[in-house]
Coordinates of C-alpha atoms in Angstrom, one line a residue:
M1 CA -1.6 15.3 12.4
I2 CA 2.2 15.1 12.1
Y3 CA 4.0 11.8 11.9
T4 CA 7.5 10.8 12.3
L5 CA 8.1 7.7 10.2
R6 CA 11.0 5.1 10.4
H7 CA 11.0 2.2 8.0
R8 CA 14.3 0.1 8.1
T9 CA 14.7 -2.9 6.1
T10 CA 17.8 -5.1 6.7
Y11 CA 18.7 -8.1 4.3
R12 CA 21.4 -10.6 5.7
Y13 CA 23.0 -13.1 3.5
G14 CA 24.9 -16.4 4.0
R15 CA 27.2 -15.7 1.2
P16 CA 28.5 -12.3 0.1
V17 CA 26.8 -10.6 -2.5
H18 CA 28.9 -8.9 -5.2
F19 CA 26.4 -7.1 -7.2
A20 CA 22.7 -6.1 -6.4
R21 CA 20.4 -3.5 -8.4
C22 CA 17.0 -2.6 -6.6
T23 CA 14.3 0.1 -6.5
L24 CA 13.1 1.9 -3.4
R25 CA 9.7 3.4 -2.9
L26 CA 9.8 4.6 0.5
K27 CA 9.1 8.1 -0.1
P28 CA 5.6 9.4 1.4
Q29 CA 3.4 11.0 -1.2
D30 CA 2.8 14.8 -1.1
G31 CA -0.7 15.6 -2.0
G32 CA -4.1 14.3 -1.3
G33 CA -4.3 15.7 2.3
Q34 CA -0.6 14.9 2.9
S35 CA 2.4 17.2 3.1
V36 CA 5.9 15.7 3.4
L37 CA 8.0 17.9 5.8
A38 CA 11.1 15.9 5.5
S39 CA 12.5 12.7 3.8
A40 CA 15.7 10.8 3.8
V41 CA 17.0 7.3 3.0
T42 CA 20.2 6.0 4.3
I43 CA 21.8 3.1 2.7
D44 CA 24.3 0.7 3.7
P45 CA 26.8 -0.1 2.0
S46 CA 27.3 2.7 0.1
P47 CA 25.8 2.5 -3.5
A48 CA 28.0 2.9 -6.7
R49 CA 24.8 4.6 -7.9
A50 CA 21.6 6.0 -6.7
V51 CA 19.1 7.9 -9.0
M52 CA 15.7 9.4 -7.9
R53 CA 13.0 9.4 -10.6
R54 CA 9.3 9.6 -10.6
D55 CA 7.4 6.6 -12.6
Y56 CA 4.6 7.1 -15.1
L57 CA 2.1 6.5 -12.1
G58 CA 3.6 9.3 -9.9
I59 CA 5.8 7.2 -7.6
D60 CA 8.9 8.7 -6.3
A61 CA 11.6 5.9 -6.5
V62 CA 15.4 5.5 -6.0
A63 CA 17.1 3.1 -8.3
V64 CA 20.2 1.8 -6.5
T65 CA 23.3 -0.3 -7.6
L66 CA 25.5 -1.8 -5.1
E67 CA 29.0 -3.2 -6.6
T68 CA 30.8 -3.7 -3.1
P69 CA 30.6 -7.3 -1.8
H70 CA 28.6 -7.5 1.1
T71 CA 26.7 -9.7 3.5
T72 CA 24.4 -7.1 5.1
F73 CA 22.2 -4.6 3.1
S74 CA 20.0 -2.1 5.0
V75 CA 18.0 0.8 4.0
E76 CA 16.6 3.0 6.4
A77 CA 13.7 5.9 5.4
L78 CA 13.2 8.7 7.9
S79 CA 10.1 11.1 7.0
T80 CA 8.0 13.6 8.5
V81 CA 4.6 14.0 7.3
R82 CA 1.5 16.3 7.9
V83 CA -1.8 14.5 7.4
E84 CA -4.9 16.3 7.1
R85 CA -7.8 14.7 5.2
P86 CA -11.3 16.0 5.0
A87 CA -14.0 13.6 6.5
P88 CA -15.0 10.9 4.3
P89 CA -18.6 11.5 2.5
P90 CA -21.6 9.5 3.9
P91 CA -21.5 6.0 2.4
E92 CA -24.2 6.3 0.2
S93 CA -23.6 9.6 -1.3
G94 CA -22.1 10.6 -5.1
M95 CA -22.8 9.0 -8.4
P96 CA -24.6 5.8 -9.2
W97 CA -21.9 3.1 -9.7
E98 CA -23.3 2.3 -13.3
R99 CA -22.6 6.0 -14.3
V100 CA -19.1 5.9 -13.0
R101 CA -18.4 2.8 -14.8
D102 CA -19.7 4.7 -18.2
A103 CA -17.9 7.7 -17.5
V104 CA -14.4 6.1 -17.1
L105 CA -14.8 4.3 -20.3
A106 CA -15.6 7.8 -22.0
E107 CA -12.7 9.5 -20.4
R108 CA -9.9 10.7 -22.6
D109 CA -7.1 11.5 -20.3
L110 CA -4.6 8.6 -20.5
G111 CA -1.8 10.5 -18.1
G112 CA -0.4 8.3 -15.5
R113 CA -3.0 9.0 -12.6
A114 CA -5.7 8.6 -15.1
P115 CA -8.7 6.2 -13.7
V116 CA -8.7 4.2 -16.8
H117 CA -5.2 2.5 -15.8
F118 CA -6.6 1.3 -12.6
L119 CA -9.8 -0.5 -14.5
F120 CA -7.8 -3.3 -16.1
P121 CA -6.4 -6.9 -14.9
T122 CA -2.9 -7.1 -13.9
G123 CA -0.6 -9.9 -12.9
R124 CA -1.3 -9.9 -9.1
V125 CA -5.0 -8.9 -9.7
P126 CA -6.7 -10.9 -12.7
L127 CA -10.4 -10.5 -13.0
L128 CA -11.7 -13.7 -11.6
P129 CA -15.6 -14.6 -12.2
A130 CA -15.6 -16.0 -8.7
I131 CA -14.8 -12.6 -7.1
T132 CA -16.9 -10.7 -9.6
D133 CA -19.7 -12.8 -8.6
Y134 CA -18.9 -12.1 -4.9
A135 CA -19.1 -8.2 -5.5
R136 CA -22.3 -8.3 -7.1
S137 CA -24.6 -8.2 -4.0
S138 CA -23.1 -4.9 -3.2
F139 CA -24.1 -3.5 -6.4
A140 CA -27.6 -2.9 -6.5
A141 CA -29.0 -1.0 -9.5
G142 CA -28.9 2.7 -9.0
R143 CA -26.6 2.5 -5.7
S144 CA -23.8 5.0 -5.6
A145 CA -20.4 3.8 -6.5
Y146 CA -18.9 4.7 -3.0
G147 CA -21.9 3.2 -1.1
A148 CA -21.2 -0.1 -2.9
A149 CA -17.7 0.0 -2.7
H150 CA -17.8 0.7 1.3
D151 CA -20.4 -2.1 1.6
L152 CA -18.1 -4.3 -0.3
M153 CA -15.4 -3.2 1.9
L154 CA -17.3 -4.3 5.2
R155 CA -18.3 -7.6 4.0
I156 CA -14.7 -8.5 2.9
G157 CA -14.0 -7.3 6.7
R158 CA -16.7 -9.7 7.9
D159 CA -16.1 -12.6 5.5
F160 CA -12.1 -12.9 5.5
R161 CA -9.8 -13.9 8.4
F162 CA -6.7 -12.2 9.1
D163 CA -3.9 -14.7 9.3
A164 CA -0.4 -13.8 8.6
K165 CA 0.4 -17.6 8.2
A166 CA -2.3 -18.4 5.6
T167 CA -0.5 -16.6 3.0
T168 CA 2.8 -15.1 1.5
V169 CA 3.5 -12.4 -0.8
S170 CA 3.6 -14.4 -3.7
T171 CA 0.2 -16.3 -3.1
P172 CA -2.0 -16.1 -6.2
L173 CA -5.2 -14.1 -5.9
A174 CA -7.5 -17.1 -6.7
E175 CA -6.1 -18.9 -3.8
S176 CA -6.3 -16.3 -0.9
F177 CA -9.8 -15.7 -2.1
A178 CA -10.7 -19.3 -1.9
L179 CA -9.1 -19.3 1.6
R180 CA -11.0 -16.4 2.6
A181 CA -7.7 -15.6 4.9
G182 CA -4.6 -13.6 4.3
V183 CA -2.9 -10.2 5.2
C184 CA -3.8 -6.5 4.1
Q185 CA -2.3 -7.1 1.0
D186 CA -4.7 -9.9 0.1
F187 CA -7.6 -8.1 1.3
A188 CA -6.5 -5.1 -0.8
H189 CA -6.3 -7.3 -4.1
V190 CA -9.7 -9.2 -3.3
M191 CA -11.3 -5.7 -3.1
I192 CA -9.7 -4.5 -6.1
A193 CA -10.5 -7.5 -8.3
A194 CA -14.1 -7.1 -7.0
L195 CA -14.4 -3.6 -7.9
R196 CA -12.6 -3.7 -11.3
G197 CA -14.9 -6.7 -12.0
M198 CA -17.8 -4.5 -11.7
G199 CA -16.1 -1.8 -13.8
L200 CA -15.0 0.4 -11.3
P201 CA -11.3 1.8 -11.3
A202 CA -9.6 0.6 -7.8
A203 CA -5.8 1.3 -7.0
Y204 CA -3.7 -0.6 -4.4
V205 CA -2.3 2.2 -1.8
S206 CA 0.9 1.2 0.3
G207 CA 1.9 3.2 3.5
Y208 CA 1.5 3.0 7.1
L209 CA -1.5 2.7 9.7
R210 CA -0.9 4.7 13.2
T211 CA -1.3 2.1 15.7
V212 CA -1.9 2.9 19.4
P213 CA 0.1 1.0 22.1
P214 CA -2.1 -0.6 25.1
P215 CA -3.3 1.7 27.8
G216 CA -0.1 2.4 30.1
R217 CA 2.4 0.4 27.7
P218 CA 5.2 1.9 25.9
R219 CA 5.4 2.1 22.1
L220 CA 7.8 -0.6 21.2
R221 CA 10.6 0.1 19.0
G222 CA 9.9 -1.3 15.5
A223 CA 6.4 -2.8 16.4
D224 CA 4.4 -1.2 13.8
A225 CA 4.1 -2.6 10.4
S226 CA 3.6 -1.0 6.6
H227 CA -0.2 -1.5 5.5
A228 CA -2.2 -2.0 2.3
W229 CA -5.6 -0.6 1.4
V230 CA -7.6 0.7 -1.5
A231 CA -8.6 3.9 -3.2
V232 CA -11.6 3.7 -5.5
W233 CA -12.6 6.2 -8.1
C234 CA -15.9 7.3 -7.6
G235 CA -16.5 9.7 -10.4
E236 CA -15.3 13.1 -8.6
G237 CA -12.2 11.9 -7.0
W238 CA -10.6 8.9 -5.3
L239 CA -11.8 7.8 -2.0
G240 CA -9.7 5.4 0.6
L241 CA -11.3 2.4 2.0
D242 CA -9.4 0.0 4.3
P243 CA -10.9 -3.6 4.1
T244 CA -8.6 -5.1 6.7
N245 CA -10.1 -2.6 9.5
G246 CA -13.3 -2.0 7.6
V247 CA -12.9 1.8 7.7
A248 CA -12.6 4.6 5.6
V249 CA -9.2 6.1 5.2
R250 CA -8.6 9.4 7.5
D251 CA -5.6 10.9 9.4
D252 CA -4.5 7.6 10.7
H253 CA -3.2 6.5 7.1
I254 CA -0.2 7.4 5.6
V255 CA 0.3 7.0 2.1
V256 CA 3.5 6.1 0.4
A257 CA 2.4 5.2 -3.0
R258 CA -0.7 4.2 -5.1
G259 CA -0.3 1.6 -8.2
R260 CA -2.4 -1.1 -9.9
D261 CA -1.1 -3.6 -7.5
Y262 CA 1.7 -4.7 -5.0
G263 CA 4.0 -5.1 -7.7
D264 CA 3.8 -1.3 -8.7
V265 CA 4.5 -0.1 -4.8
A266 CA 6.6 -2.6 -3.2
P267 CA 8.9 -0.7 -0.9
V268 CA 12.1 -2.7 -1.8
D269 CA 12.5 -5.2 -4.8
G270 CA 15.4 -5.9 -7.1
I271 CA 17.8 -8.5 -8.0
V272 CA 21.3 -9.7 -6.2
S273 CA 24.2 -11.8 -7.7
G274 CA 25.0 -14.3 -5.1
S275 CA 24.2 -17.6 -3.6
G276 CA 23.3 -19.0 -0.2
K277 CA 20.3 -18.2 2.0
Q278 CA 18.9 -14.8 3.3
R279 CA 17.1 -13.4 5.9
L280 CA 15.0 -10.4 6.0
K281 CA 13.9 -8.3 9.2
V282 CA 11.6 -5.0 8.6
E283 CA 11.2 -2.6 11.7
V284 CA 8.4 0.3 11.2
D285 CA 7.6 3.0 13.7
V286 CA 4.9 5.5 13.2
I287 CA 4.9 8.1 15.8
P288 CA 2.5 11.2 16.2
D289 CA 3.9 14.3 17.6
T290 CA 1.0 13.9 20.1
E291 CA 3.0 11.5 21.9
T292 CA 6.1 12.2 24.0
Q293 CA 9.1 10.1 22.9
D294 CA 12.9 10.1 22.8
L295 CA 13.6 10.5 18.7
A296 CA 16.4 8.5 19.4
L297 CA 14.2 5.5 18.8
V298 CA 13.8 6.6 15.2
G299 CA 17.2 8.1 14.6

């Protein structure tokens, strides 16, 4: 499947901003069943400096500095990506979870993508006893790591309510877990904490999910959204699981970045020098090449 991706972020400020520095993580990932055929980012106003770098975790990021006074800041990422992933394994296949847990601690690889970096607590994903206890019923003795993780994913999907008004981007994990509600970021953070609590490496994956418009209805411009899910290390590689939708990751998921939590992969973050209120608008389009659509919608 080949997708055209458009992600436009617009900030509007009540008063002029005279200086801003931000990091953009908007380029889809190459590898793991994906090939980036084209990718470009347009920034307005034009930055004084824009430096592309790859961080320790392998995430491509652009460090941007703005020195022109402005009341609007917009970033548009336009990419073309081919996604061809193998079918996920049967849920109960693979190594026992206890063996995976022990093997990770014995691993000597400390490179940026080594599973050991995704085993420990982070600022947004502390290891909470209540969440570890919640995970235990999925982890029967001798069960495969993937089978246990798959079961945990399904339980979270059943037990938690998707509610965009229940949480914000800064809601602590303990609060979203207690509410049993939130958005894909919260679902992913809960599952990561549960897996790490049982000793399995788990990563936060940011990207996009293909959505299908209702029968007979056109695709609405900007109606799609960025998405988040989980990658779990099962001893022989990373496998993607989407607790928000209760599915294993296939060709409908497009990966942008994989980190320890949302803080590692936020599409746009940084600081501004100014005062007054700001408004944020995000528009996303995920258009598969099987749909006939005027490309002006994503240009």
